[in-house]
Amino acid sequence: MRIVVLGASGRTGREVVTQAVAEGHEVVAVARAGSDVPVGATVVRARFDDAAALDEAVRGADAVISALGGRGRGPTTVCTDGVSAVLAAMERTHVRRLVVVSASGLPGDGDDRAVRWLVKPILQRVFRHPYADMARMEEIVRASDRDWTIVRPPQLTDGPRTGRYRRALDRHLPRGHRVARADLAAELLRLAREGDAVGHLVAVAD
């Protein structure tokens, strides 16, 4: 497959690129200038306002994976801006499949009472800016006409790939407190490769 990865220099994006290259896919890594990207990918240095560069990056892709995420807890629009720009590029170049990373800290079905009424209100205060960005990104993705899937992981760790993660459709996982970035990357690539869960939210956790 030809797979485009946004946020390819971040910790999750780097894992997606590394696994995709190892699987033999043609990988286009979209990353900011000066950032480090794993070897084996074609690197495109493109700003979100550079429509021509984004069009060239996604043209001919079988799937686009967004691993974008804000840095820190301050105000950010990186997810909203990045996904808005790539959706426009996908429409112009007739690319259909989009898989985006969000966060299980957002409200959703499946949370137990303690998580819903105690844990998440605290998280949503602490991370209110990045969560607001992700919530707006989800709205934009859901309103699009692309073949999208939103993936909501919990706390991400740098542990090894296990292949033993859990997944759920349109609801959060009970006791789903963390997942390795390597397992998240494997699920993102599986969704891109197999094309299931179109128009749905997927929760993953260990």
Coordinates of N, CA and C in Angstrom, one line a residue:
M1 N 0.8 -1.2 0.0 CA 0.0 0.0 0.0 C 0.9 1.3 0.0
R2 N 0.3 2.3 -0.4 CA 0.9 3.7 -0.3 C 0.2 4.3 0.9
I3 N 1.0 4.6 2.0 CA 0.4 5.1 3.2 C 1.1 6.4 3.5
V4 N 0.2 7.4 3.8 CA 0.7 8.8 4.1 C 0.5 8.9 5.7
V5 N 1.6 9.4 6.3 CA 1.6 9.5 7.8 C 1.8 11.0 8.1
L6 N 0.8 11.6 8.8 CA 0.9 12.9 9.3 C 1.5 12.9 10.7
G7 N 2.3 13.8 11.1 CA 2.9 13.7 12.4 C 3.9 12.6 12.5
A8 N 4.6 12.4 11.4 CA 5.6 11.3 11.3 C 6.8 11.4 12.2
S9 N 7.1 12.6 12.7 CA 8.2 12.8 13.6 C 7.9 12.6 15.1
G10 N 6.6 12.5 15.4 CA 6.2 12.3 16.8 C 6.4 10.9 17.2
R11 N 6.3 10.6 18.5 CA 6.6 9.2 19.0 C 5.7 8.2 18.4
T12 N 4.4 8.5 18.3 CA 3.4 7.6 17.7 C 3.7 7.5 16.2
G13 N 3.8 8.7 15.5 CA 4.0 8.7 14.1 C 5.3 7.9 13.7
R14 N 6.4 8.1 14.4 CA 7.6 7.4 14.1 C 7.4 5.8 14.2
E15 N 6.6 5.4 15.2 CA 6.3 4.0 15.3 C 5.4 3.5 14.1
V16 N 4.5 4.3 13.7 CA 3.7 3.9 12.5 C 4.6 3.8 11.3
V17 N 5.4 4.8 11.0 CA 6.3 4.8 9.9 C 7.2 3.5 9.9
T18 N 7.8 3.3 11.1 CA 8.8 2.1 11.2 C 8.1 0.8 10.9
Q19 N 6.9 0.6 11.5 CA 6.2 -0.6 11.2 C 5.7 -0.7 9.8
A20 N 5.2 0.4 9.2 CA 4.7 0.4 7.8 C 5.9 0.0 6.8
V21 N 7.0 0.6 7.1 CA 8.2 0.3 6.2 C 8.6 -1.2 6.4
A22 N 8.6 -1.7 7.6 CA 8.9 -3.1 7.8 C 7.9 -4.0 7.1
E23 N 6.7 -3.6 7.0 CA 5.7 -4.4 6.3 C 5.8 -4.3 4.8
G24 N 6.6 -3.5 4.3 CA 6.8 -3.4 2.9 C 6.0 -2.3 2.2
H25 N 5.3 -1.5 3.0 CA 4.5 -0.4 2.3 C 5.3 0.7 1.8
E26 N 4.8 1.4 0.9 CA 5.4 2.7 0.4 C 4.9 3.8 1.4
V27 N 5.8 4.4 2.1 CA 5.4 5.3 3.1 C 5.8 6.7 2.8
V28 N 4.9 7.7 2.9 CA 5.1 9.1 2.7 C 5.0 9.7 4.1
A29 N 6.0 10.2 4.6 CA 6.0 10.8 6.0 C 5.9 12.3 5.9
V30 N 4.9 12.9 6.4 CA 4.7 14.4 6.4 C 5.1 14.9 7.7
A31 N 6.1 15.7 7.8 CA 6.7 16.2 9.0 C 7.1 17.6 8.9
R32 N 7.2 18.3 10.0 CA 7.7 19.7 10.0 C 9.2 19.8 9.7
A33 N 9.6 20.9 9.2 CA 11.0 21.1 8.8 C 11.9 20.9 10.0
G34 N 13.0 20.2 9.8 CA 14.0 20.0 10.8 C 13.8 18.8 11.7
S35 N 12.6 18.1 11.6 CA 12.3 17.0 12.5 C 12.9 15.7 11.9
D36 N 13.0 14.8 12.8 CA 13.7 13.5 12.5 C 12.6 12.5 12.2
V37 N 12.8 11.7 11.0 CA 11.8 10.7 10.6 C 12.6 9.4 10.3
P38 N 12.0 8.3 10.7 CA 12.7 7.0 10.5 C 13.0 6.8 9.0
V39 N 14.1 6.1 8.8 CA 14.6 5.8 7.4 C 13.6 4.9 6.7
G40 N 13.6 4.9 5.4 CA 12.7 4.1 4.6 C 11.5 4.7 4.1
A41 N 11.2 5.9 4.6 CA 10.0 6.7 4.1 C 10.4 7.8 3.2
T42 N 9.6 8.2 2.3 CA 9.7 9.4 1.5 C 9.2 10.6 2.4
V43 N 10.1 11.5 2.7 CA 9.8 12.6 3.6 C 9.3 13.9 2.9
V44 N 8.1 14.4 3.3 CA 7.6 15.6 2.7 C 7.6 16.6 3.8
R45 N 8.3 17.7 3.6 CA 8.2 18.8 4.6 C 7.2 19.8 4.1
A46 N 6.0 19.8 4.8 CA 4.9 20.6 4.3 C 4.2 21.2 5.5
R47 N 3.9 22.5 5.3 CA 3.0 23.2 6.3 C 1.6 22.9 5.9
F48 N 0.7 23.1 6.9 CA -0.7 22.8 6.7 C -1.3 23.8 5.7
D49 N -0.7 25.0 5.5 CA -1.2 25.9 4.5 C -0.6 25.8 3.2
D50 N 0.2 24.7 3.0 CA 0.9 24.5 1.7 C 0.1 23.5 0.9
A51 N -1.0 23.9 0.2 CA -1.9 23.0 -0.4 C -1.2 22.2 -1.5
A52 N -0.3 22.8 -2.3 CA 0.3 22.1 -3.3 C 1.2 20.9 -2.8
A53 N 1.9 21.2 -1.7 CA 2.8 20.1 -1.2 C 1.9 19.0 -0.6
L54 N 0.8 19.4 0.1 CA 0.0 18.3 0.7 C -0.7 17.5 -0.4
D55 N -1.1 18.2 -1.5 CA -1.7 17.4 -2.6 C -0.7 16.4 -3.2
E56 N 0.5 16.8 -3.3 CA 1.6 15.9 -3.9 C 1.8 14.8 -2.9
A57 N 1.8 15.1 -1.6 CA 2.0 14.0 -0.6 C 1.0 12.9 -0.6
V58 N -0.3 13.3 -0.7 CA -1.4 12.3 -0.6 C -1.9 11.8 -1.9
R59 N -1.4 12.4 -3.0 CA -1.9 11.9 -4.3 C -1.5 10.4 -4.5
G60 N -2.5 9.6 -4.8 CA -2.2 8.2 -5.1 C -2.2 7.3 -3.8
A61 N -2.5 7.9 -2.7 CA -2.4 7.1 -1.4 C -3.6 6.2 -1.3
D62 N -3.3 5.0 -0.7 CA -4.4 4.1 -0.3 C -5.0 4.5 1.0
A63 N -4.2 5.1 1.9 CA -4.7 5.5 3.2 C -3.9 6.6 3.7
V64 N -4.5 7.5 4.5 CA -3.8 8.6 5.3 C -4.0 8.3 6.8
I65 N -2.9 8.3 7.5 CA -3.0 8.1 9.0 C -2.5 9.4 9.6
S66 N -3.3 10.0 10.5 CA -2.9 11.2 11.2 C -2.5 10.8 12.6
A67 N -1.3 11.0 13.0 CA -0.8 10.8 14.3 C -0.4 12.1 14.9
L68 N -1.1 13.2 14.5 CA -0.8 14.5 15.0 C -1.2 14.6 16.5
G69 N -0.5 15.4 17.2 CA -0.9 15.7 18.6 C -0.2 16.9 19.1
G70 N -0.8 17.6 20.0 CA -0.2 18.8 20.5 C 0.9 18.5 21.5
R71 N 1.8 19.5 21.7 CA 2.9 19.3 22.6 C 2.6 20.2 23.9
G72 N 2.5 19.6 25.0 CA 2.2 20.3 26.2 C 0.7 20.5 26.4
R73 N 0.4 21.4 27.4 CA -1.0 21.6 27.8 C -1.6 22.9 27.3
G74 N -0.8 23.7 26.6 CA -1.3 25.0 26.2 C -2.2 25.0 25.0
P75 N -2.8 26.2 24.7 CA -3.7 26.3 23.5 C -3.0 25.7 22.3
T76 N -3.8 25.0 21.5 CA -3.2 24.4 20.3 C -4.4 24.1 19.3
T77 N -4.1 24.2 18.0 CA -5.0 23.8 17.0 C -4.3 22.8 16.0
V78 N -3.3 22.2 16.4 CA -2.5 21.4 15.5 C -3.3 20.2 14.9
C79 N -4.1 19.6 15.7 CA -4.9 18.5 15.2 C -6.0 19.0 14.2
T80 N -6.7 20.0 14.7 CA -7.8 20.6 13.8 C -7.2 21.1 12.5
D81 N -6.1 21.9 12.6 CA -5.5 22.5 11.4 C -5.0 21.4 10.4
G82 N -4.3 20.4 11.0 CA -3.7 19.4 10.2 C -4.7 18.5 9.5
V83 N -5.7 18.1 10.2 CA -6.7 17.2 9.6 C -7.6 18.0 8.6
S84 N -7.9 19.2 8.9 CA -8.7 20.0 8.0 C -7.9 20.2 6.7
A85 N -6.6 20.4 6.8 CA -5.8 20.6 5.6 C -5.7 19.3 4.8
V86 N -5.5 18.2 5.5 CA -5.3 16.9 4.7 C -6.6 16.4 4.2
L87 N -7.8 16.7 4.8 CA -9.1 16.3 4.3 C -9.3 17.1 2.9
A88 N -8.9 18.4 2.9 CA -9.1 19.1 1.7 C -8.2 18.6 0.6
A89 N -7.0 18.2 1.0 CA -6.0 17.6 0.0 C -6.6 16.2 -0.5
M90 N -7.1 15.4 0.4 CA -7.7 14.2 0.0 C -8.9 14.3 -1.0
E91 N -9.7 15.3 -0.7 CA -10.8 15.6 -1.6 C -10.3 16.0 -3.0
R92 N -9.3 16.9 -3.0 CA -8.8 17.4 -4.3 C -8.1 16.2 -5.1
T93 N -7.5 15.3 -4.4 CA -6.8 14.2 -5.1 C -7.5 12.8 -5.1
H94 N -8.8 12.9 -4.6 CA -9.7 11.7 -4.6 C -9.2 10.5 -3.8
V95 N -8.6 10.8 -2.7 CA -8.2 9.8 -1.7 C -9.3 9.6 -0.7
R96 N -9.6 8.3 -0.4 CA -10.8 8.1 0.5 C -10.5 7.8 1.9
R97 N -9.5 6.9 2.2 CA -9.3 6.3 3.6 C -8.5 7.2 4.5
L98 N -9.1 7.5 5.7 CA -8.5 8.3 6.7 C -8.6 7.7 8.0
V99 N -7.5 7.5 8.8 CA -7.5 7.0 10.1 C -6.8 8.1 11.0
V100 N -7.5 8.5 12.0 CA -7.0 9.6 12.9 C -6.9 9.2 14.3
V101 N -5.8 9.6 15.0 CA -5.7 9.4 16.4 C -6.3 10.5 17.2
S102 N -7.1 10.1 18.2 CA -7.7 11.1 19.1 C -7.3 10.7 20.5
A103 N -8.2 10.7 21.5 CA -7.8 10.3 22.9 C -9.1 9.8 23.6
S104 N -8.9 8.8 24.5 CA -10.0 8.3 25.2 C -10.4 9.2 26.4
G105 N -9.6 10.3 26.6 CA -10.0 11.2 27.6 C -11.2 12.0 27.3
L106 N -11.6 12.0 26.0 CA -12.9 12.6 25.6 C -14.1 11.8 26.1
P107 N -15.2 12.5 26.3 CA -16.4 11.7 26.7 C -16.8 10.6 25.7
G108 N -17.4 9.5 26.3 CA -17.8 8.5 25.4 C -18.5 7.4 26.2
D109 N -19.2 6.5 25.4 CA -19.9 5.4 26.1 C -18.9 4.4 26.5
G110 N -19.3 3.6 27.6 CA -18.4 2.5 28.0 C -17.6 2.9 29.3
D111 N -17.5 4.1 29.6 CA -16.8 4.5 30.8 C -17.5 4.1 32.1
D112 N -16.8 3.5 33.1 CA -17.4 3.2 34.3 C -17.7 4.5 35.1
R113 N -18.4 4.3 36.2 CA -18.9 5.5 37.0 C -17.7 6.3 37.5
A114 N -16.6 5.6 38.1 CA -15.5 6.4 38.6 C -14.8 7.2 37.5
V115 N -14.6 6.5 36.4 CA -13.9 7.2 35.3 C -14.8 8.4 34.8
R116 N -16.1 8.2 34.6 CA -16.9 9.2 34.1 C -17.0 10.4 35.0
W117 N -17.2 10.2 36.3 CA -17.5 11.3 37.2 C -16.3 11.8 38.0
L118 N -15.2 11.0 38.0 CA -14.0 11.5 38.8 C -12.8 11.7 37.9
V119 N -12.4 10.6 37.2 CA -11.1 10.7 36.5 C -11.2 11.7 35.3
K120 N -12.2 11.5 34.5 CA -12.3 12.3 33.3 C -12.5 13.8 33.5
P121 N -13.3 14.2 34.5 CA -13.4 15.7 34.8 C -12.0 16.3 35.2
I122 N -11.2 15.5 35.9 CA -9.8 16.0 36.2 C -9.0 16.1 35.0
L123 N -9.0 15.0 34.2 CA -8.2 15.1 32.9 C -8.6 16.2 32.0
Q124 N -9.9 16.4 31.9 CA -10.4 17.4 31.0 C -10.1 18.8 31.5
R125 N -9.9 19.0 32.7 CA -9.4 20.3 33.2 C -7.9 20.5 32.9
V126 N -7.2 19.4 33.2 CA -5.7 19.5 33.1 C -5.3 19.7 31.6
F127 N -6.0 18.9 30.7 CA -5.7 18.9 29.3 C -6.8 19.5 28.5
R128 N -7.4 20.6 29.0 CA -8.5 21.2 28.3 C -8.2 21.7 26.9
H129 N -7.0 22.2 26.7 CA -6.7 22.8 25.4 C -6.4 21.7 24.4
P130 N -5.6 20.7 24.6 CA -5.4 19.6 23.6 C -6.7 18.8 23.4
Y131 N -7.5 18.6 24.5 CA -8.7 17.9 24.3 C -9.7 18.7 23.5
A132 N -9.8 20.0 23.7 CA -10.6 20.8 22.8 C -10.2 20.7 21.4
D133 N -8.9 20.7 21.1 CA -8.4 20.6 19.7 C -8.9 19.2 19.2
M134 N -8.7 18.2 19.9 CA -9.1 16.8 19.4 C -10.6 16.7 19.2
A135 N -11.4 17.3 20.1 CA -12.8 17.2 20.0 C -13.3 17.9 18.7
R136 N -12.7 19.1 18.4 CA -13.0 19.8 17.2 C -12.6 19.0 16.0
M137 N -11.4 18.4 16.1 CA -10.9 17.6 15.0 C -11.9 16.5 14.7
E138 N -12.4 15.8 15.7 CA -13.3 14.7 15.5 C -14.6 15.2 14.8
E139 N -15.1 16.4 15.2 CA -16.3 17.0 14.6 C -16.0 17.1 13.1
I140 N -14.8 17.7 12.7 CA -14.5 17.9 11.3 C -14.4 16.6 10.5
V141 N -13.8 15.6 11.1 CA -13.7 14.3 10.5 C -15.0 13.6 10.3
R142 N -15.9 13.7 11.3 CA -17.2 13.1 11.2 C -18.1 13.7 10.2
A143 N -17.9 15.0 10.0 CA -18.7 15.8 9.0 C -18.2 15.6 7.5
S144 N -17.0 15.0 7.4 CA -16.4 14.8 6.1 C -17.1 13.7 5.3
D145 N -16.9 13.6 4.0 CA -17.4 12.5 3.2 C -16.4 11.4 2.9
R146 N -15.2 11.4 3.7 CA -14.2 10.4 3.4 C -14.5 9.2 4.2
D147 N -13.8 8.1 4.0 CA -14.0 6.8 4.7 C -13.1 6.9 5.9
W148 N -13.6 7.5 7.0 CA -12.8 7.8 8.2 C -13.0 6.8 9.3
T149 N -12.0 6.7 10.1 CA -12.1 6.0 11.4 C -11.3 6.8 12.4
I150 N -11.9 7.0 13.6 CA -11.3 7.7 14.7 C -10.9 6.7 15.7
V151 N -9.6 6.8 16.1 CA -9.0 5.8 17.1 C -8.7 6.6 18.4
R152 N -9.3 6.1 19.5 CA -9.1 6.7 20.8 C -8.3 5.8 21.7
P153 N -7.0 6.1 21.9 CA -6.2 5.4 22.9 C -6.2 6.1 24.2
P154 N -5.9 5.3 25.3 CA -5.7 6.0 26.6 C -4.3 6.5 26.7
Q155 N -3.7 6.5 27.9 CA -2.3 6.9 28.1 C -1.4 6.0 27.3
L156 N -0.5 6.7 26.6 CA 0.4 6.0 25.7 C 1.8 5.7 26.4
T157 N 2.3 4.5 26.2 CA 3.6 4.2 26.8 C 4.6 3.8 25.7
D158 N 5.8 3.7 26.1 CA 6.9 3.3 25.1 C 7.2 1.9 25.2
G159 N 6.3 1.1 25.7 CA 6.6 -0.4 25.9 C 6.7 -1.1 24.5
P160 N 7.1 -2.3 24.5 CA 7.2 -3.1 23.3 C 5.9 -3.5 22.7
R161 N 5.9 -3.8 21.4 CA 4.7 -4.3 20.8 C 4.3 -5.7 21.3
T162 N 3.1 -5.8 21.7 CA 2.7 -7.1 22.3 C 1.7 -7.9 21.4
G163 N 0.9 -7.1 20.6 CA -0.1 -7.8 19.8 C -1.3 -8.2 20.7
R164 N -1.3 -7.9 21.9 CA -2.4 -8.4 22.8 C -3.3 -7.3 23.3
Y165 N -3.4 -6.2 22.6 CA -4.2 -5.1 23.0 C -5.7 -5.5 22.7
R166 N -6.6 -4.8 23.4 CA -8.0 -4.9 23.2 C -8.5 -3.8 22.3
R167 N -9.7 -4.0 21.7 CA -10.3 -3.0 20.9 C -11.8 -3.1 21.0
A168 N -12.5 -1.9 20.9 CA -13.9 -1.9 21.0 C -14.5 -0.9 20.0
L169 N -15.7 -1.1 19.5 CA -16.2 -0.2 18.5 C -17.3 0.7 19.1
D170 N -17.1 2.0 18.9 CA -18.0 3.0 19.3 C -18.3 3.1 20.8
R171 N -17.3 2.6 21.6 CA -17.4 2.7 23.1 C -16.0 2.5 23.6
H172 N -15.8 3.1 24.8 CA -14.5 3.0 25.5 C -14.4 1.6 26.2
L173 N -13.2 1.2 26.5 CA -12.9 -0.1 27.1 C -12.9 0.0 28.6
P174 N -13.5 -0.9 29.3 CA -13.4 -0.8 30.8 C -12.0 -1.2 31.2
R175 N -11.5 -0.4 32.2 CA -10.1 -0.6 32.7 C -9.1 -0.4 31.6
G176 N -9.4 0.4 30.6 CA -8.4 0.6 29.5 C -7.6 1.9 29.8
H177 N -6.6 1.7 30.7 CA -5.9 2.8 31.2 C -4.6 3.2 30.4
R178 N -4.1 2.3 29.6 CA -2.9 2.6 28.8 C -2.7 1.6 27.7
V179 N -1.9 2.0 26.8 CA -1.5 1.1 25.6 C -0.2 1.5 25.1
A180 N 0.6 0.6 24.6 CA 1.9 0.9 24.0 C 1.7 1.6 22.7
R181 N 2.6 2.6 22.4 CA 2.5 3.2 21.1 C 2.7 2.2 20.0
A182 N 3.5 1.2 20.2 CA 3.8 0.2 19.2 C 2.5 -0.6 18.9
D183 N 1.7 -0.9 19.9 CA 0.4 -1.6 19.7 C -0.6 -0.7 19.0
L184 N -0.6 0.6 19.4 CA -1.5 1.6 18.7 C -1.1 1.7 17.3
A185 N 0.1 1.7 17.0 CA 0.6 1.8 15.6 C 0.1 0.6 14.8
A186 N 0.3 -0.6 15.4 CA -0.2 -1.8 14.7 C -1.7 -1.8 14.4
E187 N -2.5 -1.2 15.3 CA -3.9 -1.1 15.0 C -4.2 -0.1 14.0
L188 N -3.5 1.0 14.0 CA -3.7 2.0 12.9 C -3.4 1.5 11.5
L189 N -2.3 0.7 11.4 CA -2.0 0.1 10.2 C -3.0 -1.0 9.8
R190 N -3.4 -1.7 10.8 CA -4.4 -2.8 10.5 C -5.7 -2.1 9.9
L191 N -6.1 -1.0 10.5 CA -7.3 -0.3 10.0 C -7.1 0.2 8.6
A192 N -5.9 0.7 8.4 CA -5.6 1.3 7.0 C -5.6 0.1 6.0
R193 N -5.0 -1.0 6.4 CA -4.8 -2.1 5.5 C -6.1 -2.9 5.2
E194 N -6.9 -3.1 6.3 CA -8.1 -4.0 6.1 C -9.4 -3.1 5.8
G195 N -9.3 -1.8 6.1 CA -10.4 -1.0 5.7 C -11.7 -1.1 6.5
D196 N -11.6 -1.7 7.7 CA -12.9 -1.9 8.5 C -13.1 -0.7 9.4
A197 N -14.3 -0.7 10.1 CA -14.6 0.3 11.0 C -14.8 1.7 10.4
V198 N -15.1 1.7 9.1 CA -15.4 3.0 8.4 C -16.6 3.7 9.0
G199 N -16.4 5.0 9.4 CA -17.5 5.7 10.0 C -17.7 5.4 11.5
H200 N -16.7 4.8 12.1 CA -16.8 4.5 13.5 C -15.6 5.0 14.3
L201 N -15.8 4.9 15.6 CA -14.8 5.2 16.6 C -14.3 3.8 17.1
V202 N -13.0 3.7 17.2 CA -12.3 2.5 17.7 C -11.5 2.8 19.0
A203 N -11.8 2.2 20.1 CA -11.0 2.3 21.3 C -10.0 1.2 21.4
V204 N -8.8 1.5 21.8 CA -7.8 0.5 22.0 C -7.1 0.6 23.3
A205 N -6.8 -0.5 24.0 CA -6.1 -0.4 25.3 C -5.5 -1.8 25.5
D206 N -4.6 -1.8 26.5 CA -4.0 -3.1 26.8 C -4.9 -4.0 27.7

